[in-house]
Amino acid sequence: MSDTLLGVYSRAPLVVDRGEGVWLYDVDGNRWLDCVMGIATDGLGHAHPKLVAALEAQANKLWHVSNIFRIPGQEALAQRLIDSTFADVVFFGNSGSEAIEGALKTARRYHHVNGSPERIDVIGFAGSFHGRTYAAVNASGNASYLDGFGPRLPGYVQLTLDDEAGIAEAIARPTTAAVIVEPVQGEGGARALTGEWLKRVRDLCTQHGVLLIYDEVQSGMGRTGKLFAHQWFEGVEPDIMAIAKALGGGFPIGAFLATKEAAKGMVVGTHGSTFGGNPLAMAVGIAAFDEIAKEETLAHARAVSAELVQQLNALKDIHGDMIVDVRGKGLLIGLKLVPNNREFMALARDHGILVAGGGENCVRLLPSLLLSGAEAAEVVTRLDAAFADARTRLARAA
Ligand SMILES: *Cc1c(COP(=O)(O)O)cnc(C)c1O
């Protein structure tokens, strides 16, 4: 363990060296079947040849220029995103938090220029995760991320997803600016919202002139088997959407998308980013987008998800004393466990498979969208062994 790095992470004792497809290797040449994938970020697995080629080609050409110049790659990636979504405009940053930050600013500015500057409240939900900036932790309202960082920012309201009456009442308030929600909660433990839930909130927002912001940082870019998770449903499109993670296939890129109307307050001087959308990032982003957005890739993700989830449910039948629930959507899969999830993650590692943690004592499987059927079977074999081992080694969760 290192004393030179800020101690904010609980790191696994795994010293990474290289990756290849679904496999992650340590410096000693040991390999793990990687179902963390940089937390749903390496959507195409490690070292995808097309991403490597795009990065290498652009590295020899131009890395970075200021946004005071036109950057053709930005216009090209923006056009692709616009053509495949509700959006009219795109802003590029470098992370999910930055995308969230921009989305929140856009919502408040909209009401400011729309003659309702009193509309500043943003409604967020228990179990959500929107990133680590001051605005993002206030939007999610998770107490453990807020503790000790001074006063809460004004204008953030927290509700529970099942509080139908509370949600309707809050959206109708004259000080409400926006609702922010993950169509599939990621860190919260792979909790997928229904089309009915999204439609109801969409309609209430429209009725009351409130903007709907989707955080698809984790659920977007093919993760659920559609390009964006909300696209599973009709009539639930947002006004603003934050994306990141798999957008760059491992290269740091974030973005927020908006309709022309919702973005109308964001004029020259209201926002910016030094690194956001630089030529190197855009070259990789375009290559990643073109692979992920292909119907072939999305259809594969849906098919392999169906196979994997079926086998995980069979595993749940075998290890009913260990697995309480198999949930999520597409390849954003949560296993709600009886044994402590952190302890199980370490145990899974001993059996050659890496899984991510999540809320409600879940572990999350976030494999490459290109996971093959054989690799999916290998995921199940390794988990099976880990659960058998857990039965003998782990104490029940307190
Ligand atoms: C990861 C994540 C974020 C934050 O993204 P960073 O790139 O870590 O800033 C925000 N929202 C969701 C849903 C995420 O999963």
Short mmCIF file of C-alpha atoms and ligand atoms in Angstrom, two decimals:
data_model
loop_
_atom_site.label_atom_id
_atom_site.label_comp_id
_atom_site.label_asym_id
_atom_site.label_seq_id
_atom_site.Cartn_x
_atom_site.Cartn_y
_atom_site.Cartn_z
CA MET A 1 0.00 0.00 0.00
CA SER A 2 1.20 3.48 -0.79
CA ASP A 3 1.54 6.37 1.66
CA THR A 4 2.07 8.83 -1.15
CA LEU A 5 -1.47 8.67 -2.46
CA LEU A 6 -4.42 10.29 -0.73
CA GLY A 7 -6.08 7.54 1.26
CA VAL A 8 -9.58 7.86 -0.16
CA TYR A 9 -9.80 4.44 -1.79
CA SER A 10 -10.05 1.00 -0.32
CA ARG A 11 -7.84 -0.71 -2.88
CA ALA A 12 -7.69 -4.40 -3.64
CA PRO A 13 -4.19 -5.88 -3.39
CA LEU A 14 -3.96 -6.30 -7.15
CA VAL A 15 -1.20 -4.43 -8.97
CA VAL A 16 -2.49 -4.05 -12.50
CA ASP A 17 -0.28 -4.25 -15.57
CA ARG A 18 -2.24 -4.82 -18.77
CA GLY A 19 -5.59 -5.80 -20.19
CA GLU A 20 -6.78 -7.77 -23.16
CA GLY A 21 -10.47 -8.10 -24.00
CA VAL A 22 -12.27 -9.35 -20.89
CA TRP A 23 -9.03 -10.18 -19.06
CA LEU A 24 -7.04 -8.04 -16.64
CA TYR A 25 -3.43 -9.01 -15.83
CA ASP A 26 -1.31 -8.09 -12.83
CA VAL A 27 2.41 -7.39 -12.86
CA ASP A 28 3.15 -11.06 -12.10
CA GLY A 29 1.17 -12.27 -15.12
CA ASN A 30 -1.86 -13.55 -13.18
CA ARG A 31 -5.15 -12.86 -14.92
CA TRP A 32 -8.75 -12.20 -13.84
CA LEU A 33 -12.01 -12.24 -15.73
CA ASP A 34 -12.85 -8.56 -15.40
CA CYS A 35 -16.50 -7.82 -14.61
CA VAL A 36 -15.65 -4.40 -13.18
CA MET A 37 -14.28 -2.93 -16.40
CA GLY A 38 -13.28 0.34 -14.79
CA ILE A 39 -16.83 0.52 -13.36
CA ALA A 40 -18.69 0.09 -16.66
CA THR A 41 -16.18 2.32 -18.42
CA ASP A 42 -14.23 -0.05 -20.64
CA GLY A 43 -17.41 -0.93 -22.50
CA LEU A 44 -15.54 -2.71 -25.28
CA GLY A 45 -13.15 -4.48 -22.93
CA HIS A 46 -9.45 -3.74 -22.62
CA ALA A 47 -7.22 -2.64 -25.49
CA HIS A 48 -9.86 -2.90 -28.21
CA PRO A 49 -7.87 -2.79 -31.49
CA LYS A 50 -10.03 -0.06 -33.05
CA LEU A 51 -9.65 2.19 -30.02
CA VAL A 52 -5.93 1.57 -29.88
CA ALA A 53 -5.63 2.41 -33.58
CA ALA A 54 -7.67 5.61 -33.20
CA LEU A 55 -5.59 6.72 -30.23
CA GLU A 56 -2.29 6.00 -31.97
CA ALA A 57 -3.30 7.77 -35.17
CA GLN A 58 -4.49 10.87 -33.32
CA ALA A 59 -1.47 10.86 -30.99
CA ASN A 60 0.74 11.51 -33.99
CA LYS A 61 -1.48 14.31 -35.25
CA LEU A 62 -2.83 16.63 -32.56
CA TRP A 63 -3.58 16.12 -28.87
CA HIS A 64 -4.97 19.25 -27.41
CA VAL A 65 -6.13 22.70 -28.42
CA SER A 66 -8.34 25.19 -26.65
CA ASN A 67 -12.05 25.37 -27.19
CA ILE A 68 -11.49 28.82 -28.65
CA PHE A 69 -10.96 26.87 -31.91
CA ARG A 70 -13.30 24.62 -33.86
CA ILE A 71 -12.52 20.97 -33.21
CA PRO A 72 -13.91 18.77 -36.00
CA GLY A 73 -13.93 15.63 -33.82
CA GLN A 74 -16.27 17.36 -31.35
CA GLU A 75 -18.71 18.28 -34.07
CA ALA A 76 -18.57 14.72 -35.44
CA LEU A 77 -19.17 13.02 -32.06
CA ALA A 78 -21.88 15.55 -31.14
CA GLN A 79 -23.66 14.81 -34.42
CA ARG A 80 -23.59 11.08 -33.72
CA LEU A 81 -25.06 11.62 -30.23
CA ILE A 82 -27.73 13.97 -31.56
CA ASP A 83 -28.68 11.58 -34.36
CA SER A 84 -29.23 8.79 -31.83
CA THR A 85 -31.05 10.70 -29.07
CA PHE A 86 -33.57 13.39 -28.09
CA ALA A 87 -30.81 16.01 -27.97
CA ASP A 88 -30.03 19.04 -30.12
CA VAL A 89 -26.77 20.14 -28.51
CA VAL A 90 -23.81 18.57 -26.70
CA PHE A 91 -21.13 19.87 -24.33
CA PHE A 92 -17.98 17.81 -23.78
CA GLY A 93 -16.11 17.56 -20.47
CA ASN A 94 -13.87 14.94 -18.92
CA SER A 95 -15.87 12.99 -16.36
CA GLY A 96 -19.30 12.02 -15.15
CA SER A 97 -19.24 14.54 -12.31
CA GLU A 98 -18.40 17.31 -14.72
CA ALA A 99 -21.26 16.24 -16.98
CA ILE A 100 -23.63 16.31 -13.99
CA GLU A 101 -22.33 19.71 -12.95
CA GLY A 102 -23.03 21.09 -16.42
CA ALA A 103 -26.46 19.49 -16.55
CA LEU A 104 -27.44 21.08 -13.21
CA LYS A 105 -26.15 24.49 -14.27
CA THR A 106 -28.04 24.22 -17.55
CA ALA A 107 -31.30 23.46 -15.72
CA ARG A 108 -30.95 26.43 -13.39
CA ARG A 109 -29.94 28.77 -16.21
CA TYR A 110 -32.96 27.68 -18.22
CA HIS A 111 -35.34 28.91 -15.55
CA HIS A 112 -33.25 32.04 -15.01
CA VAL A 113 -33.58 33.14 -18.63
CA ASN A 114 -37.12 31.79 -18.80
CA GLY A 115 -38.35 34.38 -16.31
CA SER A 116 -38.49 32.07 -13.27
CA PRO A 117 -35.22 32.62 -11.39
CA GLU A 118 -36.92 31.35 -8.22
CA ARG A 119 -36.91 27.86 -9.70
CA ILE A 120 -33.66 26.48 -8.28
CA ASP A 121 -34.65 23.24 -6.52
CA VAL A 122 -33.36 19.98 -7.91
CA ILE A 123 -35.11 16.79 -6.84
CA GLY A 124 -32.84 13.77 -6.41
CA PHE A 125 -33.37 10.27 -5.02
CA ALA A 126 -32.16 8.02 -2.25
CA GLY A 127 -29.74 5.40 -3.53
CA SER A 128 -28.54 7.62 -6.36
CA PHE A 129 -24.97 8.43 -7.25
CA HIS A 130 -24.09 11.43 -9.37
CA GLY A 131 -20.37 11.85 -8.71
CA ARG A 132 -18.14 13.57 -6.20
CA THR A 133 -18.19 17.28 -6.91
CA TYR A 134 -19.92 19.49 -4.38
CA ALA A 135 -23.02 19.85 -6.56
CA ALA A 136 -23.07 16.13 -7.40
CA VAL A 137 -22.96 14.97 -3.77
CA ASN A 138 -25.67 17.47 -2.91
CA ALA A 139 -27.82 16.25 -5.80
CA SER A 140 -27.52 12.63 -4.68
CA GLY A 141 -27.91 13.51 -1.00
CA ASN A 142 -26.02 10.43 0.21
CA ALA A 143 -25.10 11.37 3.78
CA SER A 144 -21.80 9.50 3.77
CA TYR A 145 -20.55 11.61 0.85
CA LEU A 146 -21.69 14.88 2.43
CA ASP A 147 -20.46 14.46 5.98
CA GLY A 148 -17.93 17.04 7.09
CA PHE A 149 -17.90 19.10 3.94
CA GLY A 150 -19.71 22.09 5.36
CA PRO A 151 -23.28 23.16 4.80
CA ARG A 152 -25.52 21.51 2.25
CA LEU A 153 -25.95 23.58 -0.89
CA PRO A 154 -29.34 25.23 -1.07
CA GLY A 155 -31.84 23.96 -3.60
CA TYR A 156 -31.45 20.17 -3.35
CA VAL A 157 -34.38 17.99 -2.34
CA GLN A 158 -34.11 14.25 -1.63
CA LEU A 159 -36.97 11.80 -2.00
CA THR A 160 -37.32 8.06 -2.21
CA LEU A 161 -38.12 6.43 -5.55
CA ASP A 162 -41.30 4.85 -4.17
CA ASP A 163 -42.70 8.09 -2.71
CA GLU A 164 -45.25 8.71 -5.46
CA ALA A 165 -47.20 11.39 -3.63
CA GLY A 166 -44.07 13.18 -2.43
CA ILE A 167 -42.63 13.23 -5.95
CA ALA A 168 -45.84 14.64 -7.44
CA GLU A 169 -46.03 17.29 -4.72
CA ALA A 170 -42.36 18.31 -5.11
CA ILE A 171 -42.53 18.58 -8.90
CA ALA A 172 -45.59 20.84 -8.60
CA ARG A 173 -43.81 23.32 -6.31
CA PRO A 174 -43.14 26.72 -7.90
CA THR A 175 -39.47 26.65 -6.82
CA THR A 176 -38.64 23.35 -8.53
CA ALA A 177 -36.17 23.51 -11.42
CA ALA A 178 -35.43 19.90 -12.27
CA VAL A 179 -35.60 16.24 -11.39
CA ILE A 180 -32.38 14.24 -11.67
CA VAL A 181 -32.53 10.45 -11.84
CA GLU A 182 -30.59 7.43 -13.08
CA PRO A 183 -32.90 5.25 -15.24
CA VAL A 184 -30.93 2.34 -13.78
CA GLN A 185 -29.25 3.14 -10.48
CA GLY A 186 -25.66 1.94 -10.66
CA GLU A 187 -23.77 2.43 -7.39
CA GLY A 188 -27.08 2.10 -5.55
CA GLY A 189 -27.13 -1.58 -6.51
CA ALA A 190 -28.31 -2.07 -10.11
CA ARG A 191 -31.87 -0.94 -9.53
CA ALA A 192 -33.77 -0.49 -12.82
CA LEU A 193 -36.70 1.92 -12.90
CA THR A 194 -39.80 0.86 -14.78
CA GLY A 195 -41.15 2.55 -17.89
CA GLU A 196 -44.24 3.49 -15.88
CA TRP A 197 -42.16 5.27 -13.25
CA LEU A 198 -40.22 7.21 -15.85
CA LYS A 199 -43.34 8.07 -17.83
CA ARG A 200 -45.15 9.33 -14.78
CA VAL A 201 -42.27 11.61 -13.79
CA ARG A 202 -41.76 12.73 -17.40
CA ASP A 203 -45.41 13.73 -17.65
CA LEU A 204 -45.41 15.52 -14.29
CA CYS A 205 -42.28 17.47 -15.29
CA THR A 206 -43.83 18.49 -18.60
CA GLN A 207 -47.06 19.51 -16.87
CA HIS A 208 -45.25 21.76 -14.39
CA GLY A 209 -42.49 23.19 -16.58
CA VAL A 210 -39.80 21.26 -14.69
CA LEU A 211 -36.79 19.89 -16.55
CA LEU A 212 -36.02 16.18 -16.45
CA ILE A 213 -32.34 15.26 -16.21
CA TYR A 214 -31.21 11.69 -16.73
CA ASP A 215 -27.90 10.57 -15.32
CA GLU A 216 -26.91 7.89 -17.83
CA VAL A 217 -23.24 8.09 -16.91
CA GLN A 218 -23.28 4.39 -16.04
CA SER A 219 -26.43 3.08 -17.75
CA GLY A 220 -25.68 4.70 -21.09
CA MET A 221 -23.49 3.75 -24.05
CA GLY A 222 -24.87 0.28 -24.58
CA ARG A 223 -24.65 -0.95 -20.99
CA THR A 224 -28.28 -2.08 -20.87
CA GLY A 225 -28.41 -3.35 -24.45
CA LYS A 226 -29.86 -0.12 -25.85
CA LEU A 227 -27.60 2.83 -26.57
CA PHE A 228 -29.23 4.59 -23.60
CA ALA A 229 -31.27 2.85 -20.88
CA HIS A 230 -34.28 5.18 -21.17
CA GLN A 231 -34.57 4.17 -24.83
CA TRP A 232 -36.15 0.91 -23.70
CA PHE A 233 -39.33 2.96 -23.18
CA GLU A 234 -41.51 5.25 -25.27
CA GLY A 235 -42.36 8.79 -24.29
CA VAL A 236 -39.84 9.18 -21.46
CA GLU A 237 -37.12 11.27 -23.08
CA PRO A 238 -35.36 13.78 -20.84
CA ASP A 239 -34.58 17.45 -21.44
CA ILE A 240 -30.97 17.04 -20.38
CA MET A 241 -28.78 13.96 -20.04
CA ALA A 242 -25.34 13.43 -18.51
CA ILE A 243 -23.13 10.70 -19.93
CA ALA A 244 -19.51 9.60 -19.46
CA LYS A 245 -17.93 6.27 -18.44
CA ALA A 246 -18.10 4.07 -21.60
CA LEU A 247 -18.37 7.14 -23.85
CA GLY A 248 -14.58 7.17 -24.14
CA GLY A 249 -14.12 3.39 -23.84
CA GLY A 250 -11.64 4.09 -21.03
CA PHE A 251 -10.41 7.48 -22.19
CA PRO A 252 -11.78 10.17 -19.86
CA ILE A 253 -14.72 11.81 -21.62
CA GLY A 254 -17.95 13.15 -20.21
CA ALA A 255 -20.73 15.07 -21.90
CA PHE A 256 -24.12 16.50 -21.32
CA LEU A 257 -26.79 16.58 -23.96
CA ALA A 258 -29.81 18.87 -24.06
CA THR A 259 -32.68 19.98 -26.19
CA LYS A 260 -32.27 23.39 -27.78
CA GLU A 261 -34.99 24.72 -25.47
CA ALA A 262 -33.45 23.37 -22.24
CA ALA A 263 -30.02 24.70 -23.26
CA LYS A 264 -31.23 28.18 -24.10
CA GLY A 265 -29.62 29.82 -21.08
CA MET A 266 -26.17 28.44 -21.84
CA VAL A 267 -24.74 31.23 -23.96
CA VAL A 268 -21.16 32.39 -24.51
CA GLY A 269 -19.34 32.71 -21.19
CA THR A 270 -21.73 30.65 -19.04
CA HIS A 271 -19.68 27.44 -19.04
CA GLY A 272 -16.46 25.91 -20.30
CA SER A 273 -13.70 23.36 -19.87
CA THR A 274 -10.02 23.41 -20.75
CA PHE A 275 -9.59 19.74 -21.62
CA GLY A 276 -13.20 18.97 -22.53
CA GLY A 277 -13.54 17.52 -26.01
CA ASN A 278 -9.92 17.79 -27.03
CA PRO A 279 -8.89 16.14 -30.32
CA LEU A 280 -7.28 13.09 -28.65
CA ALA A 281 -10.40 12.40 -26.57
CA MET A 282 -12.69 12.88 -29.54
CA ALA A 283 -10.74 10.53 -31.77
CA VAL A 284 -11.12 7.73 -29.22
CA GLY A 285 -14.71 8.76 -28.44
CA ILE A 286 -15.74 8.51 -32.08
CA ALA A 287 -14.11 5.09 -32.45
CA ALA A 288 -15.82 3.88 -29.25
CA PHE A 289 -19.17 5.31 -30.30
CA ASP A 290 -19.06 3.72 -33.73
CA GLU A 291 -18.38 0.29 -32.21
CA ILE A 292 -20.88 0.54 -29.35
CA ALA A 293 -23.75 2.15 -31.28
CA LYS A 294 -23.66 -0.56 -33.97
CA GLU A 295 -26.86 -2.61 -33.85
CA GLU A 296 -24.64 -5.70 -33.95
CA THR A 297 -22.95 -4.71 -30.67
CA LEU A 298 -26.19 -3.76 -28.92
CA ALA A 299 -27.93 -6.94 -30.09
CA HIS A 300 -24.96 -8.95 -28.84
CA ALA A 301 -25.07 -7.22 -25.45
CA ARG A 302 -28.79 -8.03 -25.13
CA ALA A 303 -28.27 -11.66 -26.12
CA VAL A 304 -25.29 -12.31 -23.86
CA SER A 305 -27.09 -10.52 -21.02
CA ALA A 306 -30.10 -12.83 -21.45
CA GLU A 307 -27.82 -15.88 -21.33
CA LEU A 308 -25.85 -14.62 -18.38
CA VAL A 309 -28.88 -13.57 -16.35
CA GLN A 310 -30.55 -16.93 -16.96
CA GLN A 311 -27.43 -18.72 -15.69
CA LEU A 312 -27.15 -16.34 -12.73
CA ASN A 313 -30.74 -17.14 -11.80
CA ALA A 314 -29.86 -20.83 -11.96
CA LEU A 315 -26.92 -20.03 -9.69
CA LYS A 316 -29.33 -18.29 -7.33
CA ASP A 317 -31.37 -21.50 -7.19
CA ILE A 318 -28.25 -23.46 -6.23
CA HIS A 319 -26.92 -20.84 -3.80
CA GLY A 320 -30.22 -19.53 -2.46
CA ASP A 321 -28.58 -19.07 0.92
CA MET A 322 -26.06 -16.66 -0.67
CA ILE A 323 -27.90 -14.83 -3.47
CA VAL A 324 -31.11 -13.01 -2.58
CA ASP A 325 -31.81 -11.35 -5.91
CA VAL A 326 -30.53 -11.02 -9.48
CA ARG A 327 -31.41 -7.59 -10.82
CA GLY A 328 -30.48 -4.70 -13.08
CA LYS A 329 -30.77 -4.37 -16.82
CA GLY A 330 -28.69 -5.63 -19.72
CA LEU A 331 -25.08 -5.93 -18.61
CA LEU A 332 -25.58 -3.75 -15.55
CA ILE A 333 -26.28 -6.70 -13.30
CA GLY A 334 -26.60 -6.74 -9.54
CA LEU A 335 -26.48 -9.75 -7.26
CA LYS A 336 -27.93 -8.96 -3.86
CA LEU A 337 -26.03 -11.11 -1.41
CA VAL A 338 -26.43 -12.61 2.02
CA PRO A 339 -22.69 -12.64 2.82
CA ASN A 340 -21.00 -9.25 3.07
CA ASN A 341 -20.47 -7.96 -0.46
CA ARG A 342 -16.97 -6.57 0.22
CA GLU A 343 -15.84 -9.91 1.63
CA PHE A 344 -17.35 -11.72 -1.32
CA MET A 345 -15.55 -9.43 -3.79
CA ALA A 346 -12.23 -10.46 -2.24
CA LEU A 347 -13.23 -14.10 -2.35
CA ALA A 348 -14.31 -13.85 -5.99
CA ARG A 349 -10.88 -12.43 -6.73
CA ASP A 350 -9.33 -15.58 -5.30
CA HIS A 351 -11.41 -17.48 -7.85
CA GLY A 352 -10.18 -15.39 -10.76
CA ILE A 353 -13.10 -13.04 -11.25
CA LEU A 354 -13.42 -9.33 -10.51
CA VAL A 355 -16.80 -7.87 -9.52
CA ALA A 356 -17.77 -4.38 -8.33
CA GLY A 357 -19.55 -3.46 -5.12
CA GLY A 358 -22.88 -1.70 -4.87
CA GLY A 359 -25.53 -0.47 -2.47
CA GLU A 360 -27.88 -2.79 -0.56
CA ASN A 361 -25.11 -5.37 -0.18
CA CYS A 362 -24.95 -6.03 -3.92
CA VAL A 363 -22.08 -6.96 -6.13
CA ARG A 364 -22.30 -5.67 -9.67
CA LEU A 365 -21.26 -7.42 -12.86
CA LEU A 366 -20.34 -4.84 -15.50
CA PRO A 367 -18.57 -6.91 -18.14
CA SER A 368 -17.50 -5.90 -21.61
CA LEU A 369 -20.41 -5.52 -24.03
CA LEU A 370 -18.44 -7.90 -26.24
CA LEU A 371 -18.39 -10.70 -23.63
CA SER A 372 -18.79 -13.98 -25.52
CA GLY A 373 -21.15 -16.79 -24.60
CA ALA A 374 -18.20 -18.92 -23.51
CA GLU A 375 -16.83 -16.08 -21.38
CA ALA A 376 -20.28 -15.59 -19.80
CA ALA A 377 -20.29 -19.29 -18.90
CA GLU A 378 -16.83 -18.82 -17.39
CA VAL A 379 -18.18 -15.93 -15.28
CA VAL A 380 -20.82 -18.27 -13.87
CA THR A 381 -18.36 -21.14 -13.28
CA ARG A 382 -16.03 -18.86 -11.33
CA LEU A 383 -18.87 -17.31 -9.32
CA ASP A 384 -20.22 -20.78 -8.58
CA ALA A 385 -16.86 -21.77 -7.10
CA ALA A 386 -16.67 -18.51 -5.16
CA PHE A 387 -20.14 -19.02 -3.66
CA ALA A 388 -19.32 -22.60 -2.69
CA ASP A 389 -16.21 -21.27 -1.01
CA ALA A 390 -18.16 -18.45 0.64
CA ARG A 391 -20.46 -20.98 2.25
CA THR A 392 -17.59 -22.57 4.07
CA ARG A 393 -15.49 -19.46 4.73
CA LEU A 394 -17.65 -16.43 5.29
CA ALA A 395 -19.72 -15.51 8.26
CA ARG A 396 -23.23 -14.36 7.52
CA ALA A 397 -23.63 -10.60 7.07
CA ALA A 398 -24.34 -8.84 10.33
C1 LIG B 1 -19.62 7.15 -12.12
C2 LIG B 1 -20.86 7.93 -12.06
C3 LIG B 1 -20.85 9.34 -11.95
C4 LIG B 1 -19.58 10.11 -11.74
O1 LIG B 1 -18.68 9.97 -12.78
P1 LIG B 1 -17.13 10.35 -12.56
O2 LIG B 1 -16.55 10.17 -13.92
O3 LIG B 1 -16.60 9.43 -11.53
O4 LIG B 1 -17.09 11.76 -12.11
C5 LIG B 1 -22.05 9.99 -12.00
N1 LIG B 1 -23.21 9.32 -12.16
C6 LIG B 1 -23.26 7.99 -12.25
C7 LIG B 1 -24.58 7.31 -12.44
C8 LIG B 1 -22.10 7.25 -12.21
O5 LIG B 1 -22.15 5.91 -12.28
#
